[in-house]
Amino acid sequence: MAETFRSLPASIDETVALLASAGYVADRSLATVLYLALRMGRPLFLEGEAGVGKTEIAKVLASALGRKLIRLQCYEGLDVSSAVYEWNYSAQMIEIRLAEAEGVADRVRLGEDVFSERFLVKRPLLQALEPDTAGPPVLLIDELDRTDEAFEAFLLEVLSDFQVTIPEIGTVKAEHPPIVIITSNRTREVHDALKRRCLYHWVDYPDAARELAILKAKVPGAPARLSRQIVAFVQSLRSEDLFKAPGVAETLDWATALTELDAVELDAATVSDTLGVLLKYQDDIARMQGSRVKELLDQVRADLRAPA
Amino acid sequence: MTAEGSMRADGRLADNIVHFARALRAAGMRVGPGTVVDAIRAVETAGTLRREDFYWVLHAVLVKRHEDHELFDQAFRLYWRKRALLERLMAQLMPTAPGDPNRQKDEVRSRVADALLKNEEREPRRPKPKVEVDARLTLSAHEVLQRKDFEQMTAAEIAAARRLIAAMILPADKVRTRRLAPSPDGRRIDLRRSFRASIRAGGMIDLKTRAPVERHPPLVAICDISGSMTQYSRMFLHFLHALTEVRKVSSFVFGTRLTNITRQLKARDPDEALERCSGLVADWAGGTRIGSCLHEFNRKWSRRVLGQGAVVLLVTDGLERDGRDALGFEMDRLHRSCRRLVWLNPLLRFDGFEAKAGGIVTMLPHVDEFRPIHNLAAMADLVHALDARRSAVDDPRKWLRRQMAA
C-alpha cells in the first residue's frame, strides 16, 4: 500500500521510538500490538483499570503521526444520531419555506436538495471515514463499556467494513480506513463478537522503572529524589487491599501537587494531607490514614536506601 | 489485501501456529479459525522476530480476554520449545507439583498440559439420571408441592418443582433507559422521522414521536452454597437458569471462595448447566465465609456487573461466626453499589423467626428487602416482588424492630 501521508512505523522498534518521541513511555508488548494494529489495519481494543493511560495512547499516536484525533465518548443511550450523523432540521425547514415563497413546484428536486450534504451534520464516526489531507485520522472510541449492547452491535458493521449507510445519500465508505483505538474500563464485559474484530491488549500498571520514566517525562519539574520516593510509594500502595488502586494519572497528579507544595521528600504528614489526590474512596483513605502511611513510608525509605 | 509471500515461510511455522491455536482451544480458550489466519498474517507482518516479540505478536491476536493471559503464557512456554524437550519437560511437570500455594496456576497448568498431551482421552460424558414424573399432578398435589420445603422434597418432587420453575411467569420489572425508540404514543418528537414523513406528505406536518426504551435491569445473584444451604441453592440455581434465558443475569456462588458461574449457567439444558457449575466450584457444601466472599465480590466484580443499575439477590442464611465488622462494612458497600439489594433467607420459613444470630443482625440494616426462599410459593412471591416497588411487608427494619422489642 503506497501512502503519501507520514509513514507508519516499519518495525516494532520504530513504534517504540515513535511513542517515545511524543512522550509516551511504552513497554514492548504494547508497542508490538500497536505496530500490528497499524500494519494490519485492525482496531486496537485496550482494556485496563482507570488511569493507566489507555486514552493517552490514542492522543499520542495522533500527534506523533500528525493525524487528526476524532474522539467518540461513549455513554448509555448513545445512538446513531449522536455518533454518526444527523440532519440539520431547522436549516432544512427554512430551505423548504424559501422554496415555497419562491414558488418552486418541483418536489423531487427540492427533496434531493434538502437531503444533500449541505444539511448533513457529521458526528465522529462519519468524520472518521472522510479523507483527510494529513492521512486517515485516529478514531478514539472511549469507554465503550458505558454504552449498551445495541450500540456495540451497530459498531460491528462500521468497524469491519468502515462504511456507513445514510438512506437519503447512499453509502459512505472510507478510502483509507481510520486508525481505531477502543478503550474499556471493564465496568461490564464487551461482547466477544466485537473483540474478535480487534487486536486486544490489557494495559497494566507500569513497573517502577517505567513509571519513573513516565514521571520524568510528564512532570520534569519534580526533584529526582522525590520522584523516586513517589513512585516507590505508589507502587507499594497498589499492593494494598484497596477498593480503587491509584493509576498513573494519579501518580502524575500527586507529583505535580507535591512539587507545587515545594516538598523535597515524602513525610507522613504531607502524605496524609495529600492522600486525596491518590485515593478517591473515603473507605480507602480511612484505611490508609495514620499509622499505615508511616509504615509504608518507612518501608519505601528502607527499600530505596538498600540496593541503590 | 494481498498477503504477499504468505506461503514463503515454507508452511512449517504456519503449521505450528495452527497446532498451537488448537492446543489453546483445547485448553479452553476461544480461538476461531479466522483468528488463526490472523495470527499467521500477524507473524508475517511483524517479519523476523525476537522471541519476546513473537510472544507478544501471538498474544495480540489470540488473547481476547484478560483472564486468558495466564493460560496463553503457560501454553506458549510449553509449546514453543524444541519438540524433544517439550515431552521431557511435560513428564517432569505433570506428576510433581510440590505443595504449590498458588493453586489456580497449577490448575491452569494441568489444563494446558492436558490439552497439549492427550487430546483424545476425554472423560466420557456421564449419562444424565432420568427421573420419571407423574405428569398428571392433581390440583391438590400441586398445592402441596407449592408449599413443600425444598429440603424435604423427594427426587421426583424436585424434578416436578423444576418444571414449575421453568414455567414460572418471570418478573416484569422493566425500567426506562436513556435510549429512545420510535413509539406512536411517545412524548418526545422524533424530528428525523417527522421530517421525512412531512416531505413524503408534501409539506403536511406529520409528527412522529419516540419514547425511552424499557428494559429489565440486570440481575446479580450471589448464592451461598455451604452445607446448610445446599438444597435451597440448587433449586435457586434452577430459578436463575430459567431467568438467564430471558434476561441478563450474573450469577455467583460462594462458600469459602467466590466463583462466577454466569457462563456455565448459559448452557441450554439446566442439568448440564448445574453439572458445569459443580465442576467449577471446589467448595460445594463446605463451610462459609460471607464477609470475605463479599469482600472479593466488591473488589473484583461489583464495578463490572453492577454497572447498569442492577438488582442484587443475596441468597444466604446469614450464619456467619467470625469477622462481623468486616461483614457489615462489605454489606454496606454492596448496598450502596446497586439499585436494590434483596436478601433471600430460607431460615425465614420458621414462624417466629427472630433475627438473633450475629451475622443476621449485622446484615439486616443494609438490605432493602428480606424474604424467605424455601418453597415454590416463596419463589413465586419473589417474582411478584421483583416487578413491584418496594413492599413494606418485607422491610428488614421490621425484623430488627421485633428483635428490639423482645
Short mmCIF file of C-alpha atoms in Angstrom, two decimals, chain A residues 14-189:
data_model
loop_
_atom_site.label_atom_id
_atom_site.label_comp_id
_atom_site.label_asym_id
_atom_site.label_seq_id
_atom_site.Cartn_x
_atom_site.Cartn_y
_atom_site.Cartn_z
CA GLU A 14 10.30 2.16 15.33
CA THR A 15 6.94 2.01 17.08
CA VAL A 16 8.65 2.28 20.46
CA ALA A 17 10.64 5.22 19.18
CA LEU A 18 7.56 6.88 17.70
CA LEU A 19 5.71 6.73 21.01
CA ALA A 20 8.78 7.92 22.88
CA SER A 21 9.09 10.90 20.54
CA ALA A 22 5.65 12.03 21.68
CA GLY A 23 6.48 11.48 25.33
CA TYR A 24 4.79 8.12 25.88
CA VAL A 25 6.89 5.51 27.62
CA ALA A 26 5.55 2.22 26.29
CA ASP A 27 6.62 -1.29 27.10
CA ARG A 28 7.41 -3.67 24.32
CA SER A 29 4.16 -5.64 24.49
CA LEU A 30 2.13 -2.51 23.86
CA ALA A 31 4.41 -1.39 21.03
CA THR A 32 4.07 -4.81 19.40
CA VAL A 33 0.30 -4.85 19.46
CA LEU A 34 0.14 -1.24 18.30
CA TYR A 35 2.51 -1.94 15.43
CA LEU A 36 0.39 -4.90 14.35
CA ALA A 37 -2.81 -2.89 14.54
CA LEU A 38 -1.32 -0.20 12.32
CA ARG A 39 0.11 -2.65 9.84
CA MET A 40 -2.92 -4.94 9.62
CA GLY A 41 -5.44 -2.12 9.66
CA ARG A 42 -7.26 -3.57 12.63
CA PRO A 43 -8.92 -1.72 15.51
CA LEU A 44 -7.00 -1.96 18.76
CA PHE A 45 -9.03 -2.83 21.84
CA LEU A 46 -7.41 -1.62 25.07
CA GLU A 47 -8.67 -2.74 28.43
CA GLY A 48 -7.40 -1.95 31.89
CA GLU A 49 -8.09 -0.15 35.13
CA ALA A 50 -8.96 3.53 35.03
CA GLY A 51 -5.94 5.82 34.84
CA VAL A 52 -3.34 3.52 33.29
CA GLY A 53 -3.06 5.63 30.14
CA LYS A 54 -5.35 3.98 27.61
CA THR A 55 -6.88 7.14 26.20
CA GLU A 56 -3.45 8.75 26.20
CA ILE A 57 -2.22 6.18 23.69
CA ALA A 58 -4.67 7.39 21.06
CA LYS A 59 -3.79 11.03 21.68
CA VAL A 60 -0.08 10.34 21.48
CA LEU A 61 -0.48 8.27 18.35
CA ALA A 62 -2.41 11.05 16.64
CA SER A 63 0.14 13.71 17.47
CA ALA A 64 3.15 11.51 16.66
CA LEU A 65 1.75 10.56 13.27
CA GLY A 66 0.43 14.05 12.63
CA ARG A 67 -3.10 12.80 12.20
CA LYS A 68 -6.38 14.28 13.30
CA LEU A 69 -7.80 12.80 16.51
CA ILE A 70 -11.52 12.15 16.47
CA ARG A 71 -12.99 11.17 19.79
CA LEU A 72 -16.27 9.42 20.42
CA GLN A 73 -17.03 9.44 24.12
CA CYS A 74 -19.48 6.64 24.90
CA TYR A 75 -22.41 6.81 27.30
CA GLU A 76 -25.60 4.91 27.89
CA GLY A 77 -28.16 5.85 25.26
CA LEU A 78 -25.59 6.85 22.65
CA ASP A 79 -27.37 6.41 19.34
CA VAL A 80 -26.76 6.78 15.63
CA SER A 81 -27.82 10.43 15.50
CA SER A 82 -25.17 11.49 18.01
CA ALA A 83 -22.48 9.06 16.89
CA VAL A 84 -22.76 9.05 13.10
CA TYR A 85 -24.87 11.82 11.57
CA GLU A 86 -27.92 13.97 11.99
CA TRP A 87 -29.86 16.21 9.62
CA ASN A 88 -29.97 19.91 10.31
CA TYR A 89 -33.75 20.10 10.51
CA SER A 90 -34.19 23.80 11.10
CA ALA A 91 -32.00 24.67 8.09
CA GLN A 92 -33.96 22.18 6.02
CA MET A 93 -37.25 23.77 7.13
CA ILE A 94 -36.04 27.22 6.18
CA GLU A 95 -34.93 25.93 2.80
CA ILE A 96 -38.36 24.50 2.16
CA ARG A 97 -40.12 27.69 3.24
CA LEU A 98 -37.87 29.72 0.97
CA ALA A 99 -38.58 27.38 -1.91
CA GLU A 100 -42.31 27.77 -1.25
CA ALA A 101 -42.03 31.51 -1.16
CA GLU A 102 -40.24 31.45 -4.49
CA GLY A 103 -42.90 29.17 -5.87
CA VAL A 104 -40.71 26.20 -6.65
CA ALA A 105 -43.01 23.39 -7.62
CA ASP A 106 -40.53 20.62 -8.37
CA ARG A 107 -40.94 18.49 -5.28
CA VAL A 108 -38.48 15.79 -6.31
CA ARG A 109 -35.71 18.30 -6.86
CA LEU A 110 -36.49 20.02 -3.60
CA GLY A 111 -36.25 16.71 -1.78
CA GLU A 112 -32.87 15.99 -3.29
CA ASP A 113 -31.71 19.45 -2.44
CA VAL A 114 -32.83 19.30 1.16
CA PHE A 115 -31.21 15.93 1.72
CA SER A 116 -27.83 16.94 0.40
CA GLU A 117 -24.54 17.06 2.20
CA ARG A 118 -25.11 20.75 2.88
CA PHE A 119 -27.65 19.86 5.56
CA LEU A 120 -25.79 16.90 6.99
CA VAL A 121 -24.37 17.26 10.49
CA LYS A 122 -21.44 14.90 10.72
CA ARG A 123 -20.74 13.21 14.01
CA PRO A 124 -17.47 11.49 14.98
CA LEU A 125 -17.91 8.16 13.20
CA LEU A 126 -18.80 9.78 9.90
CA GLN A 127 -15.99 12.31 10.26
CA ALA A 128 -13.56 9.46 10.74
CA LEU A 129 -14.48 7.95 7.39
CA GLU A 130 -13.75 11.14 5.47
CA PRO A 131 -10.45 11.63 3.66
CA ASP A 132 -8.04 13.98 5.35
CA THR A 133 -5.00 15.64 3.84
CA ALA A 134 -2.82 14.53 6.73
CA GLY A 135 -3.89 10.91 6.32
CA PRO A 136 -6.61 8.75 7.84
CA PRO A 137 -7.44 10.09 11.30
CA VAL A 138 -7.10 8.33 14.63
CA LEU A 139 -10.58 7.40 15.84
CA LEU A 140 -10.79 7.02 19.59
CA ILE A 141 -13.89 5.20 20.84
CA ASP A 142 -13.54 5.91 24.51
CA GLU A 143 -15.02 3.85 27.35
CA LEU A 144 -17.03 1.56 25.14
CA ASP A 145 -18.25 -0.31 28.21
CA ARG A 146 -20.51 2.63 29.01
CA THR A 147 -22.78 2.15 26.00
CA ASP A 148 -25.39 -0.57 25.72
CA GLU A 149 -25.32 -3.73 23.64
CA ALA A 150 -27.37 -2.14 20.87
CA PHE A 151 -24.69 0.39 20.04
CA GLU A 152 -21.99 -2.23 20.28
CA ALA A 153 -23.80 -4.29 17.66
CA PHE A 154 -24.02 -1.25 15.41
CA LEU A 155 -20.29 -0.71 15.71
CA LEU A 156 -19.61 -4.21 14.38
CA GLU A 157 -20.55 -3.17 10.87
CA VAL A 158 -18.72 0.12 10.97
CA LEU A 159 -15.54 -1.46 12.25
CA SER A 160 -15.38 -4.35 9.83
CA ASP A 161 -16.26 -2.51 6.61
CA PHE A 162 -15.53 1.10 7.55
CA GLN A 163 -18.68 2.23 5.90
CA VAL A 164 -21.94 3.86 6.93
CA THR A 165 -25.21 3.95 5.06
CA ILE A 166 -27.27 7.13 5.00
CA PRO A 167 -30.60 6.29 3.35
CA GLU A 168 -31.00 9.66 1.61
CA ILE A 169 -27.48 9.91 0.27
CA GLY A 170 -26.10 6.42 0.00
CA THR A 171 -23.14 4.57 1.42
CA VAL A 172 -20.13 6.46 2.66
CA LYS A 173 -17.02 4.30 2.62
CA ALA A 174 -13.60 5.30 3.84
CA GLU A 175 -10.97 5.27 1.13
CA HIS A 176 -8.32 4.71 3.77
CA PRO A 177 -9.71 3.25 6.98
CA PRO A 178 -9.03 5.29 10.12
CA ILE A 179 -6.76 4.04 12.88
CA VAL A 180 -9.19 2.87 15.53
CA ILE A 181 -8.44 2.71 19.24
CA ILE A 182 -11.18 1.41 21.53
CA THR A 183 -10.88 1.62 25.30
CA SER A 184 -12.82 -0.04 28.07
CA ASN A 185 -12.61 0.12 31.85
CA ARG A 186 -14.30 -3.25 32.15
CA THR A 187 -17.33 -1.98 34.04
CA ARG A 188 -19.04 -4.67 32.00
CA GLU A 189 -17.91 -7.33 29.57
#
